[in-house]
mmCIF file of C-alpha atoms in Angstrom:
data_model
loop_
_atom_site.group_PDB
_atom_site.id
_atom_site.type_symbol
_atom_site.label_atom_id
_atom_site.label_comp_id
_atom_site.label_asym_id
_atom_site.label_seq_id
_atom_site.Cartn_x
_atom_site.Cartn_y
_atom_site.Cartn_z
ATOM 1 C CA MET I 141 -44.602 -64.238 -234.699
ATOM 2 C CA SER I 142 -45.265 -66.231 -231.540
ATOM 3 C CA GLY I 143 -48.504 -65.771 -229.637
ATOM 4 C CA LEU I 144 -51.125 -67.119 -227.270
ATOM 5 C CA VAL I 145 -54.248 -68.942 -228.484
ATOM 6 C CA VAL I 146 -57.183 -67.032 -226.932
ATOM 7 C CA LYS I 147 -60.135 -68.421 -228.946
ATOM 8 C CA ILE I 148 -60.727 -71.578 -230.956
ATOM 9 C CA LEU I 149 -63.657 -71.155 -233.330
ATOM 10 C CA VAL I 150 -63.623 -74.570 -235.056
ATOM 11 C CA LYS I 151 -63.498 -78.281 -234.184
ATOM 12 C CA ASP I 152 -62.028 -81.310 -235.929
ATOM 13 C CA GLY I 153 -64.375 -82.553 -238.639
ATOM 14 C CA MET I 154 -65.989 -79.152 -239.128
ATOM 15 C CA LYS I 155 -66.493 -77.855 -242.681
ATOM 16 C CA VAL I 156 -64.922 -74.423 -243.259
ATOM 17 C CA GLU I 157 -64.884 -71.943 -246.123
ATOM 18 C CA GLU I 158 -61.824 -70.098 -247.395
ATOM 19 C CA GLY I 159 -61.258 -67.000 -245.265
ATOM 20 C CA GLN I 160 -63.428 -68.223 -242.380
ATOM 21 C CA PRO I 161 -62.038 -67.270 -238.939
ATOM 22 C CA MET I 162 -60.610 -70.356 -237.198
ATOM 23 C CA LEU I 163 -58.510 -69.101 -234.287
ATOM 24 C CA VAL I 164 -57.815 -65.877 -232.452
ATOM 25 C CA MET I 165 -54.286 -65.349 -231.184
ATOM 26 C CA GLU I 166 -52.855 -62.634 -228.991
ATOM 27 C CA ALA I 167 -49.429 -61.282 -229.865
ATOM 28 C CA MET I 168 -47.848 -57.966 -228.954
ATOM 29 C CA LYS I 169 -50.992 -57.012 -226.966
ATOM 30 C CA MET I 170 -53.154 -57.294 -230.104
ATOM 31 C CA GLU I 171 -55.623 -59.969 -231.229
ATOM 32 C CA HIS I 172 -55.001 -61.575 -234.617
ATOM 33 C CA VAL I 173 -57.649 -63.661 -236.409
ATOM 34 C CA ILE I 174 -56.256 -66.744 -238.150
ATOM 35 C CA LYS I 175 -58.406 -67.630 -241.170
ATOM 36 C CA ALA I 176 -58.857 -70.816 -243.201
ATOM 37 C CA PRO I 177 -56.442 -70.801 -246.146
ATOM 38 C CA SER I 178 -58.918 -72.780 -248.272
ATOM 39 C CA SER I 179 -62.315 -74.458 -248.110
ATOM 40 C CA GLY I 180 -62.333 -77.937 -246.636
ATOM 41 C CA ILE I 181 -62.707 -79.991 -243.491
ATOM 42 C CA VAL I 182 -60.701 -79.267 -240.344
ATOM 43 C CA SER I 183 -58.417 -82.199 -239.687
ATOM 44 C CA GLY I 184 -55.906 -82.308 -236.891
ATOM 45 C CA LEU I 185 -56.393 -79.182 -234.821
ATOM 46 C CA GLN I 186 -52.934 -78.859 -233.249
ATOM 47 C CA VAL I 187 -53.517 -76.204 -230.561
ATOM 48 C CA ALA I 188 -55.409 -75.788 -227.300
ATOM 49 C CA LEU I 189 -56.937 -72.754 -225.652
ATOM 50 C CA GLY I 190 -54.273 -70.878 -223.686
ATOM 51 C CA GLN I 191 -51.402 -72.548 -225.522
ATOM 52 C CA GLN I 192 -48.344 -70.468 -226.397
ATOM 53 C CA VAL I 193 -47.218 -71.159 -229.973
ATOM 54 C CA SER I 194 -44.003 -70.147 -231.698
ATOM 55 C CA ASP I 195 -43.139 -69.067 -235.223
ATOM 56 C CA ASN I 196 -43.782 -71.671 -237.929
ATOM 57 C CA SER I 197 -45.948 -73.867 -235.667
ATOM 58 C CA VAL I 198 -48.630 -75.970 -237.357
ATOM 59 C CA LEU I 199 -51.942 -74.773 -235.915
ATOM 60 C CA PHE I 200 -54.391 -76.919 -237.926
ATOM 61 C CA ASN I 201 -54.853 -78.823 -241.182
ATOM 62 C CA VAL I 202 -57.679 -78.326 -243.679
ATOM 63 C CA LYS I 203 -58.448 -81.252 -246.005
ATOM 64 C CA ASN I 204 -59.618 -80.308 -249.478
ATOM 65 C CA ILE I 205 -63.360 -81.022 -249.802
ATOM 66 C CA ARG I 206 -63.122 -82.187 -253.421
ATOM 67 C CA PHE I 207 -60.528 -84.817 -252.473
ATOM 68 C CA VAL I 208 -62.617 -86.049 -249.518
ATOM 69 C CA ASP I 209 -65.779 -86.235 -251.683
ATOM 70 C CA THR I 210 -63.919 -88.211 -254.359
ATOM 71 C CA VAL I 211 -62.455 -90.660 -251.855
ATOM 72 C CA THR I 212 -65.850 -91.113 -250.176
ATOM 73 C CA ARG I 213 -67.562 -91.870 -253.490
ATOM 74 C CA LEU I 214 -64.903 -94.443 -254.327
ATOM 75 C CA GLY I 215 -65.572 -96.217 -251.046
ATOM 76 C CA TYR I 216 -62.236 -95.581 -249.346
ATOM 77 C CA ILE I 217 -63.724 -93.929 -246.264
#
């Protein structure tokens, strides 16, 4: 369903938990909370406040925390 981004509750680099609210979108005169699909770090927020998005749009990416911690310990970051 397409909609309008009315609130952005996270920023790039922010740690989030599974189920945490990330965005609020308005569609069909109702507000819909978009939640984090998994715990991790927000990477690549793809939307802006007031932006109209269509079906199947990528709104954000969440990097897995375990992967980031492993890479950091190995010295790759």
